[in-house]
Short mmCIF file of C-alpha atoms in Angstrom, two decimals:
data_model
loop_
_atom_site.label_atom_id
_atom_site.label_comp_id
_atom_site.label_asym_id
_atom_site.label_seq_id
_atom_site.Cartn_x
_atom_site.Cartn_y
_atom_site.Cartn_z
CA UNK A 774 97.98 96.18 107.87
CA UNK A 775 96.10 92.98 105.64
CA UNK A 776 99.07 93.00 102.59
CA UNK A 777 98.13 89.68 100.98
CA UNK A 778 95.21 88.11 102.10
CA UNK A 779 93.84 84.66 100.29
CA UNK A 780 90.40 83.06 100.45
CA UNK A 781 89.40 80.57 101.12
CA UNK A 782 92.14 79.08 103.75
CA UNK A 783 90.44 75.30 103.56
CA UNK A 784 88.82 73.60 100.82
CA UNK A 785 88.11 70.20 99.59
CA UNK A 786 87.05 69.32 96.41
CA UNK A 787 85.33 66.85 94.83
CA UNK A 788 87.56 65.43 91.36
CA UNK A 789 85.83 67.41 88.19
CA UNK A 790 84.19 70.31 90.58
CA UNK A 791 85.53 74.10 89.90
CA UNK A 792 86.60 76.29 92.25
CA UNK A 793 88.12 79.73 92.50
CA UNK A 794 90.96 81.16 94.87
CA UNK A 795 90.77 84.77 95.44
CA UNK A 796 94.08 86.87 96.00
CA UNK A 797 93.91 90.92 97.57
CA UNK A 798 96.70 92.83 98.01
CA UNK A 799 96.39 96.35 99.67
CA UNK A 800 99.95 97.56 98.59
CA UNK A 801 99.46 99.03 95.20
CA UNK A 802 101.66 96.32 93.80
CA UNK A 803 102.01 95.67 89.61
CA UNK A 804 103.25 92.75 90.02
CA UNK A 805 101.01 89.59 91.32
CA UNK A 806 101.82 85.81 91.37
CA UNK A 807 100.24 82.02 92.02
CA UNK A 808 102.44 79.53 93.34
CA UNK A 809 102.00 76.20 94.31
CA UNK A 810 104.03 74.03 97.11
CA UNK A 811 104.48 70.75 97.33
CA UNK A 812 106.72 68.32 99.64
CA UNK A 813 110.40 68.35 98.11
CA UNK A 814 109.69 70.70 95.50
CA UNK A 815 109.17 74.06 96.85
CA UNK A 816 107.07 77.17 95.25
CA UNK A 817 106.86 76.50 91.34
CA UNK A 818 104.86 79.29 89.34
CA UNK A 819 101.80 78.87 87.88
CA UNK A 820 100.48 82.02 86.53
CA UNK A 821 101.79 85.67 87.45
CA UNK A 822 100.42 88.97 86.38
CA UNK A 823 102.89 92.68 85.25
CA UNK A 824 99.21 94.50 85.27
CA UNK A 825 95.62 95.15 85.66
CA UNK A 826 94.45 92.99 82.65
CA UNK A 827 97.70 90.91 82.21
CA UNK A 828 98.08 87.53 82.86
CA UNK A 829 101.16 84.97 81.78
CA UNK A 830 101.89 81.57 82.22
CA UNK A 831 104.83 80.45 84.72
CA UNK A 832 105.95 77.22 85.27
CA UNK A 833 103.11 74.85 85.61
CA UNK A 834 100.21 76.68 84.04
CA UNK A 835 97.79 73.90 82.80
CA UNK A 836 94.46 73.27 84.44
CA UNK A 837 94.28 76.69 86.04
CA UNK A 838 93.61 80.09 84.47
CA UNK A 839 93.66 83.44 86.11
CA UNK A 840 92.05 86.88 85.68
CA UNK A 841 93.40 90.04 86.89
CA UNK A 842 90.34 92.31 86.71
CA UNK A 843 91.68 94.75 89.07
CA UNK A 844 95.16 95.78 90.18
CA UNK A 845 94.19 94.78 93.66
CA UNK A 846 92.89 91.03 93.34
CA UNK A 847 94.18 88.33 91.31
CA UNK A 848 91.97 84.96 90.99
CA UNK A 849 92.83 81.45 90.37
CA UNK A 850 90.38 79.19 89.05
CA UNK A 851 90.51 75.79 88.62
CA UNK A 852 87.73 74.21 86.06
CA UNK A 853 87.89 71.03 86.95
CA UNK A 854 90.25 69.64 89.64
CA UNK A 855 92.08 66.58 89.44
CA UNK A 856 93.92 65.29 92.86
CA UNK A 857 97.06 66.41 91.37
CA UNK A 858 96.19 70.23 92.17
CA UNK A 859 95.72 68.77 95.79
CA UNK A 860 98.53 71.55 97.31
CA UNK A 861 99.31 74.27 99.01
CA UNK A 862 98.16 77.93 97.14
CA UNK A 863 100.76 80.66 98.02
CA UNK A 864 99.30 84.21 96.43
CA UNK A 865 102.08 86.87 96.53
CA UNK A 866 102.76 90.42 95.03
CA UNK A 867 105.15 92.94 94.61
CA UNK A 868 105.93 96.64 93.29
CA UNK A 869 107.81 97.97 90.00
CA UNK A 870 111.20 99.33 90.82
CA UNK A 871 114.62 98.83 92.86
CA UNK A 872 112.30 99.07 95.62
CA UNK A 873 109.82 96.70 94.66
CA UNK A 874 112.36 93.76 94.92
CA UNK A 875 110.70 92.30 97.55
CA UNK A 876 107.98 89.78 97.09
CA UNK A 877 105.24 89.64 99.63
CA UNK A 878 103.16 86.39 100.25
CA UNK A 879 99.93 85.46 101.56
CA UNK A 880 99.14 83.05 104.13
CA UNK A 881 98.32 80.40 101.76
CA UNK A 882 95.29 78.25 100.97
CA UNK A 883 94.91 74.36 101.69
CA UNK A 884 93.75 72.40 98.40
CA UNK A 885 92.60 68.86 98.57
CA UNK A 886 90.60 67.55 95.47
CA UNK A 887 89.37 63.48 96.43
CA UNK B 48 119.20 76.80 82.85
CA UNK B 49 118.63 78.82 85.98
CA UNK B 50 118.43 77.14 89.13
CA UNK B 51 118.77 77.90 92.64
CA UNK B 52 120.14 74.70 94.90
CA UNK B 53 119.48 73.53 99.05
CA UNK B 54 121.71 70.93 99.18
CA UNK B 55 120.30 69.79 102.81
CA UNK B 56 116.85 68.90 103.06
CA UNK B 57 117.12 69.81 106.81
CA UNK B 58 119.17 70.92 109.28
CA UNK B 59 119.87 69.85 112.72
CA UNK B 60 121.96 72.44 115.31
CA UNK B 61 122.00 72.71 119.21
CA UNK B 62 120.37 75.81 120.63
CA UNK B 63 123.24 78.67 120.91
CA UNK B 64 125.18 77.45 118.24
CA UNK B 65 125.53 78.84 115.29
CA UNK B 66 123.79 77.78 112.36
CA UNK B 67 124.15 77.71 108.57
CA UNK B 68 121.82 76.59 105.71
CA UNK B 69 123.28 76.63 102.51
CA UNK B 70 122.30 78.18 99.02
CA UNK B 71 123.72 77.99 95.55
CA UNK B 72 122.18 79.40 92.54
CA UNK B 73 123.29 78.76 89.15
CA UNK B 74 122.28 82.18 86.91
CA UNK B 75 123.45 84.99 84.31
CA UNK B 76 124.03 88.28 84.67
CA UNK B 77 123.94 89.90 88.53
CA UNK B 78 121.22 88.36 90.55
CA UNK B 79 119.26 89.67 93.54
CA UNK B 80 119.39 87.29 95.98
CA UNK B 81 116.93 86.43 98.94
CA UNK B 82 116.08 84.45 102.08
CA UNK B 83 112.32 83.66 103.11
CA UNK B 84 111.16 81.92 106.33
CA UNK B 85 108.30 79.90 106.44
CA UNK B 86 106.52 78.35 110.06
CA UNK B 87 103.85 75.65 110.08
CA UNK B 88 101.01 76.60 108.04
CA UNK B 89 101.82 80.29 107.70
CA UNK B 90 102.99 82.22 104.56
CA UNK B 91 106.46 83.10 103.36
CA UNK B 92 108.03 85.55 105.17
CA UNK B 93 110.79 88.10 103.91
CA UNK B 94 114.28 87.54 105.89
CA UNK B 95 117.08 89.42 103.80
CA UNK B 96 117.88 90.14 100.43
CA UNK B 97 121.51 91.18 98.18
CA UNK B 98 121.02 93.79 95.67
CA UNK B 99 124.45 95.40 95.30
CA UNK B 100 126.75 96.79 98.31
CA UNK B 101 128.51 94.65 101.01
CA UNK B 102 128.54 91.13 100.29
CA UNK B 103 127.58 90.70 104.14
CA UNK B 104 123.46 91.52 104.95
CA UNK B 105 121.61 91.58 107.83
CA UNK B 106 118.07 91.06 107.99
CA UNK B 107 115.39 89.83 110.67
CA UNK B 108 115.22 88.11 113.65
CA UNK B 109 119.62 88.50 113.83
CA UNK B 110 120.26 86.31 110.39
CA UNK B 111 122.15 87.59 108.33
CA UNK B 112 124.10 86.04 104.80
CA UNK B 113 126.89 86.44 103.04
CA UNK B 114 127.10 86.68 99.02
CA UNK B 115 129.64 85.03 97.34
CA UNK B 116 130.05 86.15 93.80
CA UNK B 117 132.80 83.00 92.72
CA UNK B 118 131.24 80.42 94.68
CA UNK B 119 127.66 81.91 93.25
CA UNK B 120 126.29 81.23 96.78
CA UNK B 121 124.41 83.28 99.76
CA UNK B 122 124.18 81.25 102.90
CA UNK B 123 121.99 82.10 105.86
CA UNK B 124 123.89 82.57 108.64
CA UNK B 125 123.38 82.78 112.52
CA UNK B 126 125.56 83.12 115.56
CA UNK B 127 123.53 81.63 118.08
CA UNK B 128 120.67 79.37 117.31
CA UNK B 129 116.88 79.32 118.75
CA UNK B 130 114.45 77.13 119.44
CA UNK B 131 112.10 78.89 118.24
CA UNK B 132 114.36 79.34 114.43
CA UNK B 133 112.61 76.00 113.87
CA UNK B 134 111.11 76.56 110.62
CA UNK B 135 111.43 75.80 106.69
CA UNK B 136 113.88 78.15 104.87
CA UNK B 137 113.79 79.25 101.70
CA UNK B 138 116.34 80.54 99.08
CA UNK B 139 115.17 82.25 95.86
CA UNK B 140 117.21 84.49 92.84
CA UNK B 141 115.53 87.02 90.87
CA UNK B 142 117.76 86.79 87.98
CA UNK B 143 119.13 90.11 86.68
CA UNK B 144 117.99 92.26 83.26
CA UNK B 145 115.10 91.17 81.29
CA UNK B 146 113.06 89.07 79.77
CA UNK B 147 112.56 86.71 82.98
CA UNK B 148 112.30 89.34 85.87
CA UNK B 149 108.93 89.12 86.97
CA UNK B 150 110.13 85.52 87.77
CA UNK B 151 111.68 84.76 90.97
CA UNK B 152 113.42 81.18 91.28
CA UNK B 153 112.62 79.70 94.78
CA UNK B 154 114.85 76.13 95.91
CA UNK B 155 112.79 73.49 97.44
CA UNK B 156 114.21 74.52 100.85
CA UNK B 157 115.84 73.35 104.03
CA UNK B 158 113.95 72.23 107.40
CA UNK B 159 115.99 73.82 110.05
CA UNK B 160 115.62 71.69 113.46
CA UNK B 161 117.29 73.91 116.56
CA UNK B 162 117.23 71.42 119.43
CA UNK B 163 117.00 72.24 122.97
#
């Protein structure tokens, strides 16, 4: 019973190093998202995916991109990290329909970038 | 432009009373409407949600809120409080029709304290 499962849980980065986060959803779910959290300003969007092979920019794209290879993962790459992208990585999906309402999230994964 | 609002950062109630943590959201059309729970270094977890139906919904652990189409709010309600409630709450608005609803609108949440 996995649903959303993100990897790595801890890393710290060096400034300028890349790094990629890996989100795997079990729950034949279109829809897939990457959120960030940070004190006082709750989940804000960064990239989401309808598809396998779609990606689109949410709220506060820039410095990550995203691939959506297959309908089951959806990876977040950062190029070069900055100690602004030092957050908490929240990985969530969730299916087409009235039913598919419902968005599912991961456990998260702990960025810090010195 | 759309917004969902938490007007308390946190929250401070007496085990077995009740409890309330506010929501407003500020969106067109008919929104769905959800709570999400989050404890210490753990994911967001699903509560309740408003679709249609009775403005009144139940949903885990015995919260349950109330939709309030004038007031454009859905507070999280709970008779009698736990210790173990202790957590940061959520409130997010999938706003009705399309373009936009692949995007879900989360506040920046309320820090409910129950206190033994």
């Amino acid at each position: 019973n996995a649903g959303v499962t993100q990897t790595p849980k801890f890393r710290v980065l060096k400034t300028g190093q890349s790094m990629t986060l890996l989100c795997a959803q079990d729950m034949n779910h279109e829809y897939m998202y990457w959120y960030r959290q940070d004190p006082g300003m709750g989940l804000r969007l960064i990239h989401y995916s309808v598809g396998e092979g779609t990606t689109a920019k949410g709220e506060v794209p820039d410095g990550y991109n995203v691939s959506r290879l297959k309908k089951q993962n959806f990876l977040l790459g950062l190029e070069s990290a900055a100690p602004s992208q030092t957050s908490v990585y929240f990985c969530a999906s969730r299916s087409t329909g009235d039913t598919g309402n419902t968005i599912y999230f991961g456990e998260g994964s702990w960025l810090t970038v010195v | 432009a759309q917004s969902v609002a938490q007007p308390e950062d946190q929250v401070n109630v007496a085990e077995g009373n009740p409890l309330t943590v506010k929501c407003t959201y500020s969106v067109s059309g008919n929104p769905y409407l959800f709570w999400y729970v989050q404890y210490p270094n753990r994911g967001l977890q699903f509560l309740l949600k408003y679709i249609t139906g009775d403005n009144l919904v139940k949903g885990s652990y015995g919260f349950e809120a109330e939709f309030n189409k004038s007031q454009t709010s859905f507070h999280l309600k709970k008779p009698s409080a736990l210790v173990s409630d202790s957590a940061l709450y959520f409130c997010a608005v999938r706003p009705a029709g399309a373009p936009g609803t692949y995007k879900y609108i989360f506040g920046t949440g309320t820090r409910l304290k129950v206190l033994a």
